Coordinates of C-alpha atoms and ligand atoms in Angstrom, one line a residue:
Chain A
M1320 CA 0.0 0.0 0.0
T1321 CA 1.4 3.4 -0.8
D1322 CA 0.0 6.8 -0.2
H1323 CA 2.2 9.2 -2.0
L1324 CA 0.3 12.4 -2.5
L1325 CA 0.6 14.1 -5.8
A1326 CA -0.9 17.5 -6.3
A1327 CA -0.6 20.4 -8.7
S1328 CA -1.4 23.9 -7.4
G1329 CA -1.8 27.0 -9.5
L1330 CA 0.1 25.2 -12.2
S1331 CA 0.8 27.2 -15.4
A1332 CA 2.9 25.8 -18.2
G1333 CA 3.2 25.7 -21.9
Y1334 CA 5.6 25.9 -24.8
K1335 CA 7.9 28.5 -26.0
N1336 CA 5.5 31.3 -26.4
I1337 CA 2.1 29.9 -25.6
E1338 CA 0.7 29.0 -22.2
I1339 CA -1.4 25.9 -22.2
L1340 CA -2.2 25.3 -18.6
H1341 CA -3.6 28.2 -16.7
G1342 CA -3.4 27.9 -12.9
L1343 CA -4.4 24.3 -12.8
D1344 CA -5.3 22.9 -9.3
L1345 CA -5.6 19.1 -9.0
T1346 CA -5.1 16.7 -6.2
V1347 CA -4.6 13.1 -7.1
P1348 CA -6.3 10.8 -4.4
P1349 CA -3.6 8.3 -3.2
G1350 CA -4.3 4.6 -3.9
K1351 CA -7.2 5.5 -6.2
I1352 CA -7.8 5.6 -10.0
T1353 CA -8.0 9.1 -11.4
V1354 CA -9.2 9.5 -15.0
I1355 CA -8.7 12.7 -16.9
V1356 CA -11.0 13.6 -19.7
G1357 CA -11.2 16.7 -21.9
A1358 CA -11.4 17.8 -25.5
N1359 CA -8.4 17.5 -27.9
A1360 CA -5.8 20.1 -27.3
C1361 CA -7.1 21.1 -23.9
G1362 CA -3.8 20.3 -22.3
K1363 CA -4.0 16.8 -20.9
S1364 CA -0.7 15.7 -22.4
T1365 CA 0.9 19.0 -21.5
F1366 CA -0.1 18.4 -17.9
L1367 CA 1.4 14.9 -17.8
R1368 CA 4.6 16.4 -19.4
T1369 CA 4.8 18.9 -16.7
I1370 CA 4.5 16.4 -14.0
S1371 CA 7.2 14.2 -15.6
R1372 CA 9.4 17.4 -15.7
L1373 CA 9.8 17.6 -19.4
I1374 CA 8.3 21.1 -19.2
A1375 CA 9.1 23.5 -16.4
P1376 CA 6.1 25.4 -14.9
T1377 CA 5.9 29.1 -15.4
A1378 CA 3.8 29.5 -12.3
G1379 CA 2.6 27.2 -9.5
Q1380 CA 4.1 23.9 -8.7
V1381 CA 3.6 20.1 -8.6
L1382 CA 4.1 18.6 -5.2
L1383 CA 4.9 15.0 -4.4
D1384 CA 4.4 14.4 -0.7
G1385 CA 4.7 18.1 -0.1
K1386 CA 8.0 18.5 -1.9
S1387 CA 8.3 20.3 -5.3
I1388 CA 9.1 17.6 -7.9
H1389 CA 11.2 20.1 -9.7
R1390 CA 13.6 20.0 -6.9
M1391 CA 13.8 16.3 -6.4
P1392 CA 16.7 14.1 -7.8
S1393 CA 15.4 12.7 -11.2
R1394 CA 15.9 9.1 -10.4
D1395 CA 14.1 9.2 -7.1
L1396 CA 11.2 10.8 -8.9
A1397 CA 11.3 8.3 -11.7
R1398 CA 11.2 5.5 -9.1
T1399 CA 8.0 6.8 -7.6
L1400 CA 6.3 8.2 -10.6
G1401 CA 6.0 6.5 -14.0
L1402 CA 4.6 7.8 -17.2
L1403 CA 3.5 6.2 -20.4
P1404 CA 3.4 9.0 -22.9
Q1405 CA 0.9 9.3 -25.7
S1406 CA 3.4 8.6 -28.5
P1407 CA 6.6 6.9 -27.3
I1408 CA 9.2 5.8 -29.9
A1409 CA 10.5 2.3 -30.3
P1410 CA 14.1 2.1 -31.5
E1411 CA 14.3 0.3 -34.9
G1412 CA 14.5 -3.5 -34.5
I1413 CA 14.2 -3.6 -30.7
T1414 CA 12.8 -6.7 -29.1
V1415 CA 9.9 -6.7 -26.7
A1416 CA 12.0 -8.1 -23.9
D1417 CA 14.6 -5.4 -24.5
L1418 CA 12.1 -2.6 -24.6
V1419 CA 10.4 -3.6 -21.5
S1420 CA 13.7 -3.9 -19.7
R1421 CA 14.3 -0.2 -20.5
G1422 CA 11.6 0.4 -17.8
R1423 CA 14.3 -0.6 -15.3
H1424 CA 16.3 2.5 -16.3
P1425 CA 15.7 4.5 -13.1
H1426 CA 16.6 1.6 -10.9
Q1427 CA 20.1 1.3 -12.4
S1428 CA 23.1 3.5 -12.7
L1429 CA 26.1 3.6 -15.0
F1430 CA 28.0 1.1 -13.0
S1431 CA 25.3 -0.9 -11.3
R1432 CA 24.7 -4.5 -12.4
W1433 CA 21.5 -6.0 -13.6
T1434 CA 19.9 -7.9 -10.7
R1435 CA 17.6 -10.8 -10.4
Q1436 CA 15.0 -8.3 -9.2
D1437 CA 15.2 -6.5 -12.5
D1438 CA 14.6 -9.7 -14.4
E1439 CA 11.6 -10.5 -12.2
A1440 CA 10.1 -7.0 -12.7
V1441 CA 10.4 -7.5 -16.5
D1442 CA 8.9 -10.9 -16.3
S1443 CA 5.9 -10.0 -14.2
A1444 CA 5.3 -6.9 -16.3
L1445 CA 5.3 -9.2 -19.4
S1446 CA 3.0 -11.7 -17.9
A1447 CA 0.6 -9.0 -16.5
T1448 CA 0.2 -7.6 -19.9
K1449 CA 0.1 -11.0 -21.6
T1450 CA 3.1 -10.2 -23.8
S1451 CA 5.4 -13.0 -22.5
D1452 CA 4.9 -14.9 -25.8
L1453 CA 6.0 -11.8 -27.8
A1454 CA 9.2 -11.4 -25.7
E1455 CA 11.6 -12.2 -28.5
R1456 CA 9.7 -10.5 -31.3
P1457 CA 10.8 -7.1 -32.7
V1458 CA 8.5 -4.4 -31.6
D1459 CA 8.2 -3.1 -35.2
E1460 CA 6.5 -6.2 -36.3
L1461 CA 3.7 -6.2 -33.8
S1462 CA 0.1 -5.0 -34.3
G1463 CA -0.9 -1.6 -32.8
G1464 CA -2.7 -3.3 -29.9
Q1465 CA 0.2 -5.7 -29.1
R1466 CA 2.6 -2.8 -29.2
Q1467 CA 0.4 -0.8 -26.8
R1468 CA 0.5 -3.7 -24.4
V1469 CA 4.2 -3.8 -24.6
W1470 CA 4.5 -0.1 -23.8
I1471 CA 2.3 -0.7 -20.8
A1472 CA 4.5 -3.5 -19.8
M1473 CA 7.4 -1.2 -19.9
A1474 CA 5.7 1.3 -17.7
L1475 CA 4.9 -1.6 -15.3
A1476 CA 8.4 -2.7 -15.2
Q1477 CA 9.4 0.6 -13.8
Q1478 CA 7.4 -0.5 -10.6
T1479 CA 6.4 3.0 -9.5
D1480 CA 3.8 3.7 -6.8
I1481 CA 2.1 6.2 -9.1
L1482 CA 1.5 5.4 -12.7
L1483 CA 0.4 8.0 -15.2
L1484 CA -0.8 6.9 -18.6
D1485 CA -1.7 9.1 -21.6
E1486 CA -4.4 7.3 -23.5
P1487 CA -3.3 3.7 -22.8
T1488 CA -6.3 2.3 -24.7
T1489 CA -5.7 3.9 -28.1
F1490 CA -5.2 1.3 -30.8
L1491 CA -6.8 -1.5 -28.7
D1492 CA -9.9 -3.4 -29.7
I1493 CA -12.7 -3.3 -27.2
N1494 CA -11.7 -6.5 -25.6
H1495 CA -8.1 -5.4 -25.1
Q1496 CA -9.3 -2.0 -23.9
I1497 CA -11.3 -3.6 -21.1
E1498 CA -8.4 -6.0 -20.4
V1499 CA -6.0 -3.1 -20.0
L1500 CA -8.3 -1.2 -17.8
D1501 CA -9.0 -4.3 -15.6
L1502 CA -5.3 -4.8 -15.4
L1503 CA -4.7 -1.3 -14.1
I1504 CA -7.5 -1.9 -11.5
D1505 CA -5.8 -5.2 -10.5
L1506 CA -2.6 -3.3 -10.1
N1507 CA -4.4 -0.7 -8.0
H1508 CA -6.0 -3.4 -5.8
T1509 CA -3.1 -5.6 -5.3
R1510 CA -0.2 -3.2 -5.1
G1511 CA -2.1 -0.1 -4.2
T1512 CA -0.7 1.7 -7.2
T1513 CA -2.1 5.1 -7.7
V1514 CA -3.2 5.4 -11.3
V1515 CA -3.8 8.5 -13.4
M1516 CA -4.9 8.1 -16.9
V1517 CA -6.1 10.1 -19.8
L1518 CA -9.1 8.4 -21.6
H1519 CA -11.2 9.6 -24.4
D1520 CA -14.1 7.3 -24.0
L1521 CA -16.3 9.0 -21.4
N1522 CA -18.2 5.8 -20.5
L1523 CA -15.1 3.8 -19.8
A1524 CA -13.8 6.8 -17.9
A1525 CA -16.9 6.9 -15.7
R1526 CA -16.9 3.2 -15.3
Y1527 CA -13.3 2.8 -14.2
A1528 CA -12.6 6.1 -12.4
D1529 CA -12.7 6.5 -8.6
H1530 CA -12.1 10.2 -9.3
L1531 CA -13.0 11.8 -12.6
V1532 CA -11.4 15.1 -13.7
A1533 CA -12.7 17.1 -16.7
L1534 CA -10.1 19.5 -18.1
A1535 CA -11.1 22.4 -20.3
S1536 CA -8.7 24.9 -21.9
G1537 CA -5.9 24.4 -19.4
H1538 CA -7.7 24.2 -16.1
V1539 CA -9.9 21.7 -14.1
H1540 CA -13.5 22.4 -15.2
I1541 CA -14.9 19.9 -12.6
S1542 CA -13.7 16.9 -10.6
G1543 CA -15.2 14.4 -8.3
T1544 CA -17.0 11.1 -8.4
P1545 CA -18.1 9.9 -11.9
E1546 CA -21.7 10.6 -10.9
A1547 CA -20.9 14.2 -10.1
V1548 CA -18.8 14.8 -13.1
L1549 CA -20.3 12.9 -16.0
T1550 CA -23.5 15.0 -16.5
E1551 CA -25.3 16.3 -19.5
E1552 CA -24.1 19.8 -18.4
T1553 CA -20.4 18.8 -18.2
V1554 CA -20.6 17.1 -21.6
R1555 CA -22.1 20.3 -23.1
Q1556 CA -19.7 22.6 -21.5
V1557 CA -16.5 20.6 -21.9
F1558 CA -17.1 19.0 -25.4
G1559 CA -19.8 21.3 -26.7
L1560 CA -22.0 18.2 -27.3
E1561 CA -25.6 17.5 -26.4
S1562 CA -26.1 14.1 -24.8
R1563 CA -28.2 12.1 -22.4
V1564 CA -26.7 10.5 -19.3
I1565 CA -28.4 7.4 -17.9
T1566 CA -27.3 4.8 -15.5
D1567 CA -25.1 1.9 -16.8
P1568 CA -27.0 -1.3 -16.0
I1569 CA -23.6 -3.2 -15.8
S1570 CA -21.6 -0.9 -13.4
G1571 CA -24.3 1.4 -12.0
R1572 CA -22.1 4.3 -13.1
P1573 CA -23.3 7.1 -15.4
I1574 CA -23.2 6.4 -19.1
M1575 CA -23.4 9.1 -21.8
L1576 CA -25.3 8.9 -25.0
P1577 CA -24.3 11.5 -27.5
I1578 CA -26.9 13.4 -29.5
G1579 CA -25.6 14.4 -32.9
R1580 CA -27.4 15.7 -35.9
H1581 CA -28.4 12.3 -37.4
R1582 CA -29.7 9.0 -36.4
I1583 CA -32.1 10.1 -33.8
A1584 CA -35.1 7.9 -33.4
N1585 CA -36.9 9.8 -30.6
P1586 CA -38.2 13.2 -31.8
Q1587 CA -38.1 14.5 -28.2
Q1588 CA -34.3 14.4 -28.3
Q1589 CA -34.3 16.2 -31.7
E1590 CA -36.1 19.1 -30.0
K1591 CA -33.6 19.2 -27.2
R1592 CA -30.8 19.7 -29.6
A1593 CA -32.6 22.5 -31.4
Chain B
M1468 CA 5.0 -20.8 -17.8
Q1469 CA 6.2 -18.2 -15.3
S1470 CA 9.7 -19.6 -15.1
A1471 CA 9.9 -20.2 -18.9
A1472 CA 9.2 -16.5 -19.5
I1473 CA 11.7 -15.3 -17.1
D1474 CA 14.3 -17.6 -18.8
V1475 CA 13.6 -15.9 -22.1
V1476 CA 14.2 -12.5 -20.4
I1477 CA 17.4 -13.6 -18.9
T1478 CA 18.7 -15.3 -22.0
N1479 CA 17.7 -12.3 -24.1
R1480 CA 19.6 -10.0 -21.8
R1481 CA 22.7 -12.2 -21.5
G1482 CA 22.6 -12.6 -25.3
R1483 CA 22.7 -8.8 -25.7
A1484 CA 25.6 -8.4 -23.3
R1485 CA 27.6 -11.1 -24.9
R1486 CA 27.1 -9.9 -28.5
Y1487 CA 28.0 -6.3 -27.4
A1488 CA 31.2 -7.5 -25.8
V1489 CA 32.0 -9.4 -29.0
V1490 CA 31.3 -6.4 -31.1
L1491 CA 33.6 -4.3 -29.0
A1492 CA 36.4 -6.9 -29.1
V1493 CA 36.1 -7.3 -32.8
L1494 CA 36.2 -3.5 -33.5
L1495 CA 39.2 -3.0 -31.1
A1496 CA 41.1 -5.9 -32.8
L1497 CA 40.2 -4.3 -36.3
V1498 CA 41.6 -0.9 -35.2
A1499 CA 44.8 -2.6 -33.8
A1500 CA 45.3 -4.7 -36.9
I1501 CA 45.0 -1.8 -39.4
F1502 CA 47.1 0.3 -37.1
A1503 CA 49.8 -2.4 -37.2
V1504 CA 49.6 -2.8 -41.0
T1505 CA 49.8 0.9 -41.4
L1506 CA 53.0 1.0 -39.4
S1507 CA 54.7 -1.9 -41.1
I1508 CA 53.6 -2.0 -44.7
G1509 CA 53.9 1.2 -46.7
K1510 CA 56.1 1.9 -49.7
T1511 CA 58.6 -0.4 -48.0
I1512 CA 57.9 -3.2 -45.7
T1513 CA 59.2 -3.0 -42.2
P1514 CA 59.2 -6.3 -40.3
P1515 CA 57.0 -6.2 -37.2
A1516 CA 60.1 -6.7 -34.9
E1517 CA 61.7 -3.6 -36.2
V1518 CA 58.4 -1.6 -35.9
L1519 CA 58.3 -2.7 -32.3
R1520 CA 61.9 -1.6 -31.7
V1521 CA 61.1 1.8 -33.1
L1522 CA 58.1 2.1 -30.9
L1523 CA 60.2 1.2 -27.9
G1524 CA 62.5 4.1 -28.7
E1525 CA 65.4 2.3 -30.2
A1526 CA 67.4 3.7 -33.0
V1527 CA 66.8 1.5 -36.1
P1528 CA 68.5 2.7 -39.1
G1529 CA 66.1 3.3 -42.0
A1530 CA 62.9 2.3 -40.1
D1531 CA 63.5 5.2 -37.7
F1532 CA 62.4 7.8 -40.1
S1533 CA 59.7 5.9 -42.1
V1534 CA 58.0 4.3 -39.1
G1535 CA 58.8 6.7 -36.3
Q1536 CA 58.5 10.1 -38.2
L1537 CA 56.1 9.3 -41.0
R1538 CA 53.8 6.3 -40.3
L1539 CA 53.4 6.5 -36.6
P1540 CA 52.2 10.1 -36.3
R1541 CA 49.9 9.5 -39.3
A1542 CA 48.4 6.4 -37.8
V1543 CA 48.0 8.0 -34.3
L1544 CA 46.3 11.1 -35.6
S1545 CA 44.1 8.9 -37.8
V1546 CA 42.9 6.8 -34.8
L1547 CA 42.3 9.8 -32.6
A1548 CA 40.5 11.8 -35.3
G1549 CA 38.4 8.8 -36.1
L1550 CA 37.4 8.3 -32.5
C1551 CA 36.5 11.9 -32.1
F1552 CA 34.5 12.0 -35.4
G1553 CA 32.8 8.7 -34.7
L1554 CA 31.8 9.7 -31.1
G1555 CA 30.7 13.3 -31.9
G1556 CA 28.7 12.2 -34.9
V1557 CA 26.7 9.4 -33.3
A1558 CA 26.0 11.6 -30.2
F1559 CA 24.2 14.1 -32.5
Q1560 CA 22.4 11.4 -34.5
V1561 CA 21.1 9.6 -31.4
M1562 CA 20.2 12.8 -29.6
L1563 CA 18.2 14.1 -32.5
R1564 CA 17.0 10.5 -33.5
N1565 CA 18.1 11.1 -37.1
P1566 CA 21.1 9.8 -39.0
L1567 CA 21.1 12.9 -41.2
A1568 CA 21.5 15.2 -38.1
S1569 CA 25.3 14.4 -38.1
P1570 CA 27.6 17.4 -37.4
D1571 CA 29.1 17.2 -40.9
I1572 CA 25.8 17.4 -42.6
I1573 CA 24.3 20.2 -40.4
G1574 CA 27.3 22.6 -40.6
I1575 CA 29.1 22.1 -37.4
T1576 CA 32.2 20.6 -39.1
S1577 CA 32.2 23.3 -41.7
G1578 CA 31.9 25.9 -39.0
A1579 CA 34.9 24.5 -37.1
G1580 CA 36.8 24.2 -40.4
A1581 CA 36.1 27.7 -41.4
A1582 CA 37.1 29.0 -38.0
A1583 CA 40.4 27.0 -38.2
V1584 CA 41.3 28.3 -41.7
F1585 CA 40.4 31.8 -40.6
A1586 CA 42.5 31.5 -37.5
I1587 CA 45.5 30.1 -39.4
V1588 CA 45.4 32.1 -42.6
V1589 CA 44.0 35.5 -41.5
L1590 CA 45.0 35.6 -37.8
S1591 CA 48.3 33.6 -38.2
M1592 CA 47.4 31.5 -35.1
S1593 CA 48.7 27.9 -34.6
G1594 CA 48.7 25.1 -32.1
P1595 CA 45.9 24.5 -29.4
M1596 CA 44.6 28.1 -29.9
V1597 CA 43.3 27.0 -33.3
S1598 CA 41.3 24.1 -31.7
V1599 CA 39.8 26.5 -29.1
F1600 CA 38.8 28.8 -31.9
A1601 CA 37.3 26.0 -33.8
I1602 CA 35.3 24.7 -30.8
V1603 CA 33.9 28.1 -30.1
A1604 CA 32.9 28.5 -33.7
G1605 CA 31.4 25.0 -33.8
L1606 CA 29.3 25.8 -30.8
G1607 CA 28.2 29.0 -32.4
V1608 CA 27.1 27.2 -35.5
A1609 CA 25.3 24.5 -33.4
M1610 CA 23.4 27.2 -31.5
L1611 CA 22.6 29.1 -34.7
V1612 CA 21.2 26.0 -36.5
Y1613 CA 19.3 24.8 -33.4
G1614 CA 17.9 28.3 -32.9
L1615 CA 16.8 28.7 -36.5
S1616 CA 15.1 25.4 -36.6
F1617 CA 13.7 24.8 -33.2
H1618 CA 10.1 25.4 -33.6
N1619 CA 8.0 24.6 -30.6
G1620 CA 10.3 21.9 -29.3
V1621 CA 10.4 20.0 -32.6
A1622 CA 13.6 19.8 -34.5
G1623 CA 13.1 17.5 -37.4
T1624 CA 13.7 17.9 -41.1
R1625 CA 13.8 21.7 -40.6
L1626 CA 17.1 21.3 -38.6
I1627 CA 18.6 19.2 -41.3
L1628 CA 17.7 21.7 -44.0
V1629 CA 18.8 24.7 -42.1
G1630 CA 22.0 22.9 -41.3
I1631 CA 22.7 21.9 -45.0
G1632 CA 22.2 25.6 -45.9
V1633 CA 24.5 26.9 -43.2
S1634 CA 27.1 24.2 -44.1
A1635 CA 27.1 25.2 -47.8
M1636 CA 27.6 28.9 -46.7
L1637 CA 30.5 28.0 -44.5
Q1638 CA 32.1 25.8 -47.2
S1639 CA 32.2 28.8 -49.5
V1640 CA 33.8 30.8 -46.7
I1641 CA 36.6 28.1 -46.5
A1642 CA 37.0 28.2 -50.3
Y1643 CA 37.2 32.0 -50.3
I1644 CA 39.8 32.2 -47.6
L1645 CA 41.9 29.5 -49.3
Q1646 CA 41.7 31.3 -52.6
S1647 CA 42.8 34.6 -51.1
A1648 CA 45.8 32.9 -49.5
P1649 CA 48.3 32.7 -52.4
A1650 CA 51.1 30.9 -50.6
W1651 CA 48.8 27.9 -49.9
S1652 CA 49.9 24.6 -51.2
L1653 CA 47.3 22.2 -52.8
Q1654 CA 48.0 19.7 -50.2
E1655 CA 47.2 22.1 -47.4
A1656 CA 44.1 23.3 -49.2
M1657 CA 42.8 19.7 -49.6
R1658 CA 43.1 19.4 -45.8
W1659 CA 40.6 22.1 -45.3
L1660 CA 38.3 21.0 -48.0
T1661 CA 38.0 17.3 -47.5
G1662 CA 40.3 16.4 -44.6
S1663 CA 43.7 14.7 -44.6
V1664 CA 46.4 13.4 -42.3
N1665 CA 49.3 14.3 -44.7
G1666 CA 52.2 15.7 -42.8
A1667 CA 50.9 14.6 -39.4
Q1668 CA 53.0 15.4 -36.4
L1669 CA 52.9 13.7 -33.1
D1670 CA 52.3 16.9 -31.2
Q1671 CA 49.0 17.4 -33.0
A1672 CA 47.8 14.4 -31.1
L1673 CA 47.9 16.0 -27.7
P1674 CA 45.0 18.4 -28.0
L1675 CA 43.0 15.5 -29.7
L1676 CA 43.8 13.2 -26.8
L1677 CA 42.7 15.8 -24.4
A1678 CA 39.5 16.4 -26.1
L1679 CA 38.8 12.7 -26.2
L1680 CA 39.4 12.3 -22.5
V1681 CA 37.3 15.4 -21.4
F1682 CA 34.5 15.5 -24.0
G1683 CA 34.5 11.8 -24.7
G1684 CA 34.4 11.0 -21.0
L1685 CA 31.5 13.4 -20.6
L1686 CA 29.6 11.8 -23.4
V1687 CA 30.2 8.2 -22.2
S1688 CA 29.1 9.2 -18.7
R1689 CA 25.9 10.3 -20.2
S1690 CA 25.4 7.3 -22.4
R1691 CA 22.4 5.9 -20.4
D1692 CA 20.6 9.2 -20.8
L1693 CA 21.3 9.3 -24.5
D1694 CA 20.0 5.8 -24.8
A1695 CA 16.8 6.9 -23.1
L1696 CA 16.4 9.7 -25.5
R1697 CA 16.0 7.2 -28.3
L1698 CA 12.5 6.4 -26.7
G1699 CA 11.4 9.9 -27.3
D1700 CA 11.7 13.0 -25.1
D1701 CA 8.5 12.2 -23.2
M1702 CA 9.6 8.7 -22.3
A1703 CA 13.2 9.8 -21.5
A1704 CA 11.8 12.3 -19.1
A1705 CA 9.5 9.7 -17.5
L1706 CA 12.5 7.5 -17.0
G1707 CA 14.3 10.2 -15.0
T1708 CA 16.4 11.8 -17.7
R1709 CA 16.8 15.6 -17.6
V1710 CA 16.2 16.2 -21.2
A1711 CA 17.2 19.7 -21.7
Q1712 CA 20.3 19.4 -19.6
T1713 CA 21.3 16.2 -21.3
R1714 CA 20.9 17.9 -24.7
M1715 CA 23.0 20.8 -23.7
L1716 CA 25.8 18.6 -22.4
V1717 CA 25.7 16.4 -25.4
I1718 CA 25.9 19.3 -27.8
I1719 CA 28.9 20.8 -26.0
A1720 CA 30.7 17.6 -25.8
A1721 CA 30.1 16.5 -29.3
V1722 CA 31.0 19.9 -30.7
G1723 CA 34.2 19.8 -28.7
L1724 CA 35.1 16.4 -30.2
I1725 CA 34.2 17.3 -33.8
A1726 CA 35.9 20.7 -33.7
S1727 CA 39.1 19.5 -32.1
A1728 CA 39.4 16.7 -34.7
T1729 CA 38.6 19.2 -37.5
A1730 CA 41.3 21.6 -36.3
A1731 CA 43.8 18.8 -36.5
T1732 CA 42.9 17.0 -39.7
G1733 CA 40.4 19.2 -41.4
P1734 CA 36.8 18.0 -42.0
I1735 CA 37.4 14.3 -43.0
A1736 CA 34.4 13.9 -45.1
F1737 CA 31.5 11.8 -43.8
V1738 CA 33.3 9.9 -41.0
A1739 CA 31.0 11.5 -38.4
F1740 CA 28.1 10.8 -40.6
L1741 CA 28.9 7.2 -41.5
S1742 CA 30.3 5.7 -38.2
G1743 CA 27.0 5.8 -36.2
P1744 CA 24.8 4.0 -38.8
I1745 CA 27.6 1.4 -39.5
A1746 CA 27.9 0.8 -35.7
G1747 CA 24.2 0.7 -35.5
R1748 CA 24.0 -2.0 -38.1
I1749 CA 26.5 -4.1 -36.1
V1750 CA 25.3 -3.4 -32.6
K1751 CA 21.6 -3.3 -33.2
N1752 CA 20.0 -2.7 -29.8
D1753 CA 22.5 -4.6 -27.9
G1754 CA 24.0 -1.6 -26.1
S1755 CA 25.1 2.0 -26.3
L1756 CA 26.3 3.1 -29.8
L1757 CA 28.9 5.5 -28.5
I1758 CA 32.1 3.4 -28.2
P1759 CA 31.3 1.2 -31.1
S1760 CA 30.8 4.2 -33.3
A1761 CA 34.0 5.8 -32.0
L1762 CA 35.9 2.6 -33.0
T1763 CA 34.1 2.4 -36.3
G1764 CA 35.4 6.0 -37.0
A1765 CA 38.9 5.0 -36.2
V1766 CA 38.6 2.0 -38.5
L1767 CA 37.2 4.2 -41.3
V1768 CA 39.9 6.8 -41.1
L1769 CA 42.8 4.4 -40.7
A1770 CA 41.5 2.2 -43.6
A1771 CA 40.5 5.1 -45.9
D1772 CA 43.9 6.7 -45.4
Y1773 CA 45.7 3.4 -46.1
I1774 CA 43.6 2.9 -49.3
G1775 CA 44.3 6.5 -50.4
Q1776 CA 48.0 6.1 -49.9
H1777 CA 48.8 2.7 -51.0
L1778 CA 46.0 0.9 -52.8
L1779 CA 44.8 3.4 -55.4
P1780 CA 46.7 4.5 -58.5
G1781 CA 48.1 7.8 -57.2
R1782 CA 47.9 9.3 -53.7
Y1783 CA 44.7 10.7 -52.3
P1784 CA 44.1 12.4 -48.9
V1785 CA 41.8 10.4 -46.6
G1786 CA 38.9 12.7 -47.0
V1787 CA 38.6 12.0 -50.7
V1788 CA 38.3 8.3 -50.0
T1789 CA 35.8 8.7 -47.2
G1790 CA 33.9 11.2 -49.3
A1791 CA 33.5 8.7 -52.1
L1792 CA 32.2 6.2 -49.6
G1793 CA 29.8 8.5 -47.9
A1794 CA 28.2 10.2 -50.8
P1795 CA 26.2 7.2 -52.0
Y1796 CA 25.0 6.5 -48.5
L1797 CA 23.9 10.1 -48.0
I1798 CA 21.8 9.8 -51.2
Y1799 CA 20.3 6.5 -50.1
L1800 CA 19.4 8.0 -46.7
I1801 CA 17.8 11.1 -48.1
I1802 CA 15.7 8.9 -50.3
R1803 CA 14.8 6.5 -47.5
V1804 CA 14.2 9.3 -44.9
N1805 CA 12.0 11.0 -47.3
R1806 CA 9.8 7.9 -47.7
I1807 CA 9.5 6.6 -44.1
G1808 CA 11.1 9.2 -41.8
G1809 CA 13.9 7.1 -40.5
T1810 CA 15.6 6.8 -37.1
L1811 CA 19.1 5.5 -36.5
Ligands
ATP996 N1 5.8 20.4 -28.4 C1 4.8 21.3 -28.5 N2 5.1 22.6 -28.9 C2 4.2 23.5 -29.0 N3 2.9 23.4 -28.8 C3 2.6 22.1 -28.4 C4 3.4 21.1 -28.3 N4 2.7 20.0 -27.9 C5 1.5 20.4 -27.8 N5 1.3 21.7 -28.1 C6 0.1 22.5 -28.2 O1 -0.5 22.5 -26.8 C7 -1.8 22.4 -26.8 C8 -2.3 21.2 -25.9 O2 -1.8 20.0 -26.3 P1 -1.8 18.6 -25.6 O3 -1.0 17.7 -26.3 O4 -1.6 18.9 -24.2 O5 -3.4 18.3 -25.8 P2 -4.2 17.1 -25.3 O6 -5.2 17.5 -24.4 O7 -3.3 16.0 -24.9 O8 -4.9 16.7 -26.7 P3 -5.2 15.2 -27.3 O9 -6.5 14.7 -26.8 O10 -5.3 15.5 -28.8 O11 -4.1 14.3 -27.0 C9 -2.3 22.1 -28.2 O12 -2.8 23.3 -28.7 C10 -1.0 21.8 -29.0 O13 -1.0 22.2 -30.3
MG997 MG1 -2.7 14.2 -25.6

């Protein structure tokens, strides 16, 4: 069980001459699953990049257990906080086992030797993501879904108490999406790993989140339980989309049905849009 | 099942380590072998025993001069320059994840070369001051190219194109200075146009050795961070690499290596550009490319100089031979990168 507390306060950050995050306040509940949703380009990836210190904040800070992460030794941070970026790059010809082993990077130094513990971490990451059979295959030759599972394995091999994932379910078919999300929940239950992930599917977000956060143009629009966050009003304000929110008979969580311009059987809904 | 998978992981890792060790050993042996051949077989053949006696400082009539004064300085300078070019080149290629981003393509070598020619011809400087001048100019060009092409954190094709432009400009600066220096011999001019180890002196080796120890040491100590950068900036940062700081250090170290070598031998064409990809072919993903690429650079310079001196009709400076090797590869890469956007 781990209870590292990760929080951003008044966080502003961006790129050369544009600010993307404007005074973002967000506390990640320890030992829980937090899901971040928001429209394209609202700053989700930028937020994760700021947390992993690729970008320095222009104002505010990110605190881990009360200490500013920008003042922590990098390896210490990388052993507590892992991140699977939205588009990582696999070196040409690298094998699955090799790539997943790279997750052990922060646990090693220039002179330290590879230990049994490292092998075991890689092995358990492979088996948790059902990629053991792919271990010797080159990553270039895998399908998009297999590759995504390999990247997740790499993040798992890092064995951090907090795991951030930027759209971990892209490229996956529905079965593998559910499998990955279940896997993250397992990880959360068995190891107490705090999971923060960006998802685009609002219904899966509401189903799997303990804590749901909706970002809009660089700040937290609303956050809380899925019931409190996934409402018709939120969907309208954050995504500019009309919808109906009902209760999912499977999970008892809210589920959102979009209302577009076409394919609407019930005339009442048509009126609502107009 | 569980234990079978972990066996795969372990075998895989041991295999990588073993293959990497073999590659290093073979490359080292190759450098040593060509070095030995260079010392003993030239216009005349000197038996290995005599070469050894010269190396140990004994006076050997005949061999004294040809081995001690001609071949040894030449071979030593070739090895050191090759190591510097190979190391500096691959550092840039790995850091920018693009084989075309090598210092000799993006203008850093020409910058150092232009500065060295300017220092020697116009300012009448000599010795280590020329290297310092070249390093400063090389850094200046690196910053210029970087600054002109860094658009919102992405340095892709833009950097290459800007670099090629800057490089062409600096090449013409070199040509201009050479032309306005009437007392210049063709041989010396060739040194600044394509690179050469003709007329090598042992005291030229000292600044190179120093650069190799300082800048090469710095790079090798950062090899893990460089390796992490191959997974993308985001992933490298997530693994605990300070991306901006690593970049800065790598640029300084690589420019230091390239510029020092250029100040000594001129811009030996394409060695920085070729070494990394050749080493990459051999090493695959079995380990860091830095040292294999440095050794490949040494092999290239030694072998190309030997070919240029003894195996071709007529004598050619080393840069002419490496240039002939590198040009077709450059064309191949440009075609390939255009199609798929390649990495190293
Ligand atoms: N490297 C960069 N340099 C400059 N601007 C960038 C960079 N990366 C992203 N941006 C800009 O920052 C804004 C936020 O991008 P970000 O990647 O954080 O969005 P996102 O919420 O993750 O979107 P998506 O859902 O599409 O992944 C966008 O306008 C984008 O164009
Ligand atoms: Mg994103």
